[in-house]
PDB file of C-alpha atoms in Angstrom:
ATOM      1  CA  MET B  60     -17.223   9.840  -1.775  1.00  0.00           C
ATOM      2  CA  PRO B  61     -20.110   7.526  -0.795  1.00  0.00           C
ATOM      3  CA  ASP B  62     -19.530   4.165   1.048  1.00  0.00           C
ATOM      4  CA  HIS B  63     -19.249   1.050  -1.258  1.00  0.00           C
ATOM      5  CA  VAL B  64     -22.313  -0.873  -2.202  1.00  0.00           C
ATOM      6  CA  ILE B  65     -22.613  -4.273  -0.625  1.00  0.00           C
ATOM      7  CA  PRO B  66     -25.231  -6.314  -2.510  1.00  0.00           C
ATOM      8  CA  SER B  67     -27.194  -8.803  -0.355  1.00  0.00           C
ATOM      9  CA  PRO B  68     -27.887 -12.351  -1.728  1.00  0.00           C
ATOM     10  CA  GLY B  69     -30.679 -12.092  -4.400  1.00  0.00           C
ATOM     11  CA  ALA B  70     -30.281  -8.131  -4.634  1.00  0.00           C
ATOM     12  CA  ARG B  71     -30.894  -6.413  -8.002  1.00  0.00           C
ATOM     13  CA  PHE B  72     -28.915  -3.228  -7.669  1.00  0.00           C
ATOM     14  CA  ILE B  73     -29.131  -0.640 -10.693  1.00  0.00           C
ATOM     15  CA  GLN B  74     -27.587   2.826 -10.347  1.00  0.00           C
ATOM     16  CA  SER B  75     -26.584   5.619 -12.664  1.00  0.00           C
ATOM     17  CA  ILE B  76     -24.073   8.352 -11.803  1.00  0.00           C
ATOM     18  CA  ASP B  77     -24.457  11.362 -14.273  1.00  0.00           C
ATOM     19  CA  LEU B  78     -22.050  14.173 -13.928  1.00  0.00           C
ATOM     20  CA  GLU B  79     -22.491  17.370 -15.848  1.00  0.00           C
ATOM     21  CA  LEU B  80     -19.630  19.811 -15.559  1.00  0.00           C
ATOM     22  CA  ALA B  81     -20.209  23.547 -16.134  1.00  0.00           C
ATOM     23  CA  PRO B  82     -17.452  25.473 -18.051  1.00  0.00           C
ATOM     24  CA  GLY B  83     -14.136  25.248 -16.090  1.00  0.00           C
ATOM     25  CA  ALA B  84     -15.505  22.875 -13.434  1.00  0.00           C
ATOM     26  CA  SER B  85     -13.693  19.803 -12.150  1.00  0.00           C
ATOM     27  CA  ALA B  86     -14.935  16.880  -9.961  1.00  0.00           C
ATOM     28  CA  ILE B  87     -13.737  13.701  -8.304  1.00  0.00           C
ATOM     29  CA  VAL B  88     -16.210  10.900  -8.124  1.00  0.00           C
ATOM     30  CA  CYS B  89     -16.119   7.256  -6.751  1.00  0.00           C
ATOM     31  CA  ASP B  90     -18.129   4.207  -7.489  1.00  0.00           C
ATOM     32  CA  ALA B  91     -17.109   1.349  -5.262  1.00  0.00           C
ATOM     33  CA  TRP B  92     -18.734  -2.093  -4.415  1.00  0.00           C
ATOM     34  CA  SER B  93     -17.929  -5.531  -2.864  1.00  0.00           C
ATOM     35  CA  VAL B  94     -18.966  -8.936  -4.099  1.00  0.00           C
ATOM     36  CA  GLY B  95     -21.390  -9.244  -1.200  1.00  0.00           C
ATOM     37  CA  ARG B  96     -20.353 -10.272   2.414  1.00  0.00           C
ATOM     38  CA  PRO B  97     -17.620 -12.878   1.754  1.00  0.00           C
ATOM     39  CA  ALA B  98     -16.926 -13.362   5.454  1.00  0.00           C
ATOM     40  CA  ARG B  99     -20.343 -14.785   5.576  1.00  0.00           C
ATOM     41  CA  GLY B 100     -20.047 -16.917   2.565  1.00  0.00           C
ATOM     42  CA  GLU B 101     -22.340 -14.480   0.521  1.00  0.00           C
ATOM     43  CA  ALA B 102     -19.709 -13.668  -2.205  1.00  0.00           C
ATOM     44  CA  TRP B 103     -21.299 -13.248  -5.736  1.00  0.00           C
ATOM     45  CA  LEU B 104     -24.811 -14.246  -4.557  1.00  0.00           C
ATOM     46  CA  PHE B 105     -26.532 -11.040  -5.797  1.00  0.00           C
ATOM     47  CA  ASP B 106     -28.770 -11.310  -8.861  1.00  0.00           C
ATOM     48  CA  LEU B 107     -27.644  -8.196 -10.562  1.00  0.00           C
ATOM     49  CA  LEU B 108     -25.119  -5.327 -10.182  1.00  0.00           C
ATOM     50  CA  ASP B 109     -25.605  -2.749 -12.830  1.00  0.00           C
ATOM     51  CA  SER B 110     -23.708   0.505 -12.550  1.00  0.00           C
ATOM     52  CA  THR B 111     -23.117   3.318 -14.999  1.00  0.00           C
ATOM     53  CA  MET B 112     -20.922   6.439 -14.675  1.00  0.00           C
ATOM     54  CA  THR B 113     -20.996   9.237 -17.160  1.00  0.00           C
ATOM     55  CA  ALA B 114     -19.337  12.583 -17.211  1.00  0.00           C
ATOM     56  CA  ARG B 115     -19.965  15.334 -19.628  1.00  0.00           C
ATOM     57  CA  ASP B 116     -19.009  18.958 -20.071  1.00  0.00           C
ATOM     58  CA  PRO B 117     -20.241  21.636 -22.674  1.00  0.00           C
ATOM     59  CA  GLU B 118     -17.985  20.091 -25.270  1.00  0.00           C
ATOM     60  CA  GLY B 119     -19.238  16.622 -24.938  1.00  0.00           C
ATOM     61  CA  LEU B 120     -18.576  13.128 -23.405  1.00  0.00           C
ATOM     62  CA  LEU B 121     -15.591  12.928 -20.962  1.00  0.00           C
ATOM     63  CA  PHE B 122     -16.177   9.454 -19.680  1.00  0.00           C
ATOM     64  CA  LYS B 123     -18.667   6.585 -19.872  1.00  0.00           C
ATOM     65  CA  ASP B 124     -18.499   3.334 -18.148  1.00  0.00           C
ATOM     66  CA  ARG B 125     -21.026   0.513 -17.495  1.00  0.00           C
ATOM     67  CA  LEU B 126     -20.734  -2.574 -15.350  1.00  0.00           C
ATOM     68  CA  ALA B 127     -23.446  -5.203 -15.544  1.00  0.00           C
ATOM     69  CA  LEU B 128     -22.800  -8.421 -13.584  1.00  0.00           C
ATOM     70  CA  HIS B 129     -25.082 -11.285 -12.683  1.00  0.00           C
ATOM     71  CA  GLY B 130     -23.914 -12.920  -9.413  1.00  0.00           C
ATOM     72  CA  ALA B 131     -22.666 -16.316  -9.659  1.00  0.00           C
ATOM     73  CA  ARG B 132     -20.233 -18.419  -7.470  1.00  0.00           C
ATOM     74  CA  GLY B 133     -16.844 -18.585  -9.296  1.00  0.00           C
ATOM     75  CA  TRP B 134     -16.662 -15.038 -10.646  1.00  0.00           C
ATOM     76  CA  GLY B 135     -13.770 -14.021  -8.644  1.00  0.00           C
ATOM     77  CA  GLY B 136     -11.083 -15.567 -10.722  1.00  0.00           C
ATOM     78  CA  LEU B 137      -8.982 -14.189 -13.712  1.00  0.00           C
ATOM     79  CA  GLY B 138     -11.282 -11.908 -15.638  1.00  0.00           C
ATOM     80  CA  GLY B 139     -13.391 -11.207 -12.611  1.00  0.00           C
ATOM     81  CA  THR B 140     -12.000  -9.627  -9.678  1.00  0.00           C
ATOM     82  CA  GLU B 141      -8.881 -11.943  -9.313  1.00  0.00           C
ATOM     83  CA  GLY B 142      -9.986 -13.151  -5.964  1.00  0.00           C
ATOM     84  CA  MET B 143     -10.407  -9.701  -4.592  1.00  0.00           C
ATOM     85  CA  ALA B 144     -13.793  -8.879  -2.895  1.00  0.00           C
ATOM     86  CA  TYR B 145     -13.783  -5.107  -3.293  1.00  0.00           C
ATOM     87  CA  VAL B 146     -13.616  -2.959  -6.332  1.00  0.00           C
ATOM     88  CA  ALA B 147     -13.667   0.836  -6.981  1.00  0.00           C
ATOM     89  CA  SER B 148     -13.298   3.350  -9.765  1.00  0.00           C
ATOM     90  CA  VAL B 149     -12.097   6.742  -8.774  1.00  0.00           C
ATOM     91  CA  LEU B 150     -12.711   9.291 -11.584  1.00  0.00           C
ATOM     92  CA  CYS B 151     -11.216  12.847 -11.669  1.00  0.00           C
ATOM     93  CA  VAL B 152     -12.456  15.008 -14.527  1.00  0.00           C
ATOM     94  CA  ALA B 153     -10.995  18.395 -15.078  1.00  0.00           C
ATOM     95  CA  PRO B 154     -10.995  19.233 -18.808  1.00  0.00           C
ATOM     96  CA  ALA B 155     -10.104  22.968 -18.460  1.00  0.00           C
ATOM     97  CA  HIS B 156      -7.471  22.503 -15.683  1.00  0.00           C
ATOM     98  CA  PRO B 157      -3.904  23.426 -16.847  1.00  0.00           C
ATOM     99  CA  ARG B 158      -2.100  20.917 -14.497  1.00  0.00           C
ATOM    100  CA  LEU B 159      -3.250  17.508 -15.541  1.00  0.00           C
ATOM    101  CA  ASP B 160       0.055  16.279 -17.087  1.00  0.00           C
ATOM    102  CA  GLY B 161       1.652  14.058 -14.489  1.00  0.00           C
ATOM    103  CA  LEU B 162      -1.442  13.375 -12.353  1.00  0.00           C
ATOM    104  CA  ALA B 163      -1.936   9.586 -13.327  1.00  0.00           C
ATOM    105  CA  GLU B 164       1.845   9.019 -12.644  1.00  0.00           C
ATOM    106  CA  ALA B 165       1.601  10.741  -9.332  1.00  0.00           C
ATOM    107  CA  ILE B 166      -1.510   8.760  -8.348  1.00  0.00           C
ATOM    108  CA  GLY B 167       0.186   5.514  -9.456  1.00  0.00           C
ATOM    109  CA  ASP B 168       3.191   6.214  -7.446  1.00  0.00           C
ATOM    110  CA  ARG B 169       1.420   6.783  -4.272  1.00  0.00           C
ATOM    111  CA  LEU B 170      -0.802   3.682  -4.749  1.00  0.00           C
ATOM    112  CA  THR B 171       2.280   1.255  -5.289  1.00  0.00           C
ATOM    113  CA  SER B 172       2.821   0.892  -1.621  1.00  0.00           C
ATOM    114  CA  LEU B 173      -0.611  -0.092  -0.701  1.00  0.00           C
ATOM    115  CA  GLU B 174      -2.063  -3.615  -0.255  1.00  0.00           C
ATOM    116  CA  ALA B 175      -4.716  -3.005  -2.976  1.00  0.00           C
ATOM    117  CA  ARG B 176      -3.987  -3.431  -6.721  1.00  0.00           C
ATOM    118  CA  ALA B 177      -4.541  -0.526  -8.932  1.00  0.00           C
ATOM    119  CA  GLY B 178      -4.516   0.726 -12.540  1.00  0.00           C
ATOM    120  CA  VAL B 179      -4.430   4.459 -13.328  1.00  0.00           C
ATOM    121  CA  THR B 180      -4.767   5.963 -16.773  1.00  0.00           C
ATOM    122  CA  PRO B 181      -5.269   9.597 -18.020  1.00  0.00           C
ATOM    123  CA  LEU B 182      -8.355  10.097 -20.030  1.00  0.00           C
ATOM    124  CA  ALA B 183      -8.298  11.273 -23.662  1.00  0.00           C
ATOM    125  CA  ARG B 184      -9.848  14.674 -22.683  1.00  0.00           C
ATOM    126  CA  GLY B 185      -9.224  15.941 -19.242  1.00  0.00           C
ATOM    127  CA  GLY B 186      -9.000  13.587 -16.454  1.00  0.00           C
ATOM    128  CA  VAL B 187      -7.818  10.377 -14.889  1.00  0.00           C
ATOM    129  CA  LEU B 188      -9.327   7.190 -13.981  1.00  0.00           C
ATOM    130  CA  VAL B 189      -8.196   4.855 -11.246  1.00  0.00           C
ATOM    131  CA  ARG B 190      -9.327   1.299 -10.959  1.00  0.00           C
ATOM    132  CA  VAL B 191      -8.883  -0.526  -7.488  1.00  0.00           C
ATOM    133  CA  LEU B 192      -9.074  -4.274  -6.703  1.00  0.00           C
ATOM    134  CA  ALA B 193      -8.606  -4.883  -2.837  1.00  0.00           C
ATOM    135  CA  PRO B 194      -8.815  -7.839  -0.509  1.00  0.00           C
ATOM    136  CA  SER B 195     -10.760  -5.890   2.147  1.00  0.00           C
ATOM    137  CA  ALA B 196     -12.921  -2.736   2.750  1.00  0.00           C
ATOM    138  CA  PRO B 197     -10.203  -1.027   4.719  1.00  0.00           C
ATOM    139  CA  ALA B 198      -7.542  -1.639   1.898  1.00  0.00           C
ATOM    140  CA  MET B 199     -10.086  -0.419  -0.703  1.00  0.00           C
ATOM    141  CA  GLN B 200     -10.757   2.589   1.424  1.00  0.00           C
ATOM    142  CA  ARG B 201      -7.064   3.517   1.740  1.00  0.00           C
ATOM    143  CA  ALA B 202      -6.549   3.260  -1.968  1.00  0.00           C
ATOM    144  CA  ILE B 203      -9.693   5.489  -2.617  1.00  0.00           C
ATOM    145  CA  GLU B 204      -8.466   7.909  -0.165  1.00  0.00           C
ATOM    146  CA  THR B 205      -5.011   8.067  -1.538  1.00  0.00           C
ATOM    147  CA  ALA B 206      -6.260   8.652  -5.026  1.00  0.00           C
ATOM    148  CA  TRP B 207      -8.773  11.408  -3.883  1.00  0.00           C
ATOM    149  CA  SER B 208      -6.193  13.092  -1.785  1.00  0.00           C
ATOM    150  CA  CYS B 209      -3.623  13.027  -4.489  1.00  0.00           C
ATOM    151  CA  CYS B 210      -6.143  14.645  -6.985  1.00  0.00           C
ATOM    152  CA  ARG B 211      -7.229  17.237  -4.447  1.00  0.00           C
ATOM    153  CA  ASP B 212      -3.644  18.277  -3.922  1.00  0.00           C
ATOM    154  CA  TRP B 213      -2.738  18.099  -7.466  1.00  0.00           C
ATOM    155  CA  LEU B 214      -5.459  20.136  -8.805  1.00  0.00           C
ATOM    156  CA  TRP B 215      -6.394  22.651  -6.050  1.00  0.00           C
ATOM    157  CA  GLY B 216      -3.719  22.470  -3.496  1.00  0.00           C
ATOM    158  CA  LEU B 217      -6.041  21.320  -0.881  1.00  0.00           C
ATOM    159  CA  PRO B 218      -5.257  18.781   1.868  1.00  0.00           C
ATOM    160  CA  PRO B 219      -7.421  15.816   2.202  1.00  0.00           C
ATOM    161  CA  ARG B 220     -10.638  16.038   4.350  1.00  0.00           C
ATOM    162  CA  LEU B 221     -11.790  13.138   6.410  1.00  0.00           C
ATOM    163  CA  LEU B 222     -15.338  12.457   5.397  1.00  0.00           C
ATOM    164  CA  ARG B 223     -16.021   9.131   6.807  1.00  0.00           C
ATOM    165  CA  LYS B 224     -18.363   8.456   9.593  1.00  0.00           C
ATOM    166  CA  MET B 225     -16.843   7.329  12.860  1.00  0.00           C
TER     167      MET B 225
END
């Protein structure tokens, strides 16, 4: 669960997250970013934000997502980030896990009380995807931690672990 990417003005950020699951394995992965430093008037001033996330297991593709944005003022409206400055995707993949039914609904229920907007959907084969739009970094972090904690509890019966630096 890395910190979110904050692209500087003129930055060209390209990353690829490739996840290969062994038979019976499961994982929770997060990709998060901001539109820049909006408090400094640097929203959408990056040159390129290109992020790909792919998850596979021995049976094939579980998830593939690509985001490629060229920064430009005015992107934040409908169809962009709806005025929100922070975006995250939390992917939980567990194709062999017997307890995936109901996980998407459980995450959605826990996220409804938060300041961030979120959409949760089960994957076609063994997982759940959570998309988050948030007005602030702390709001985004709370949504990510909520989704992550729910996945850990649901899949493995484990409590959340605080991994953030202080």
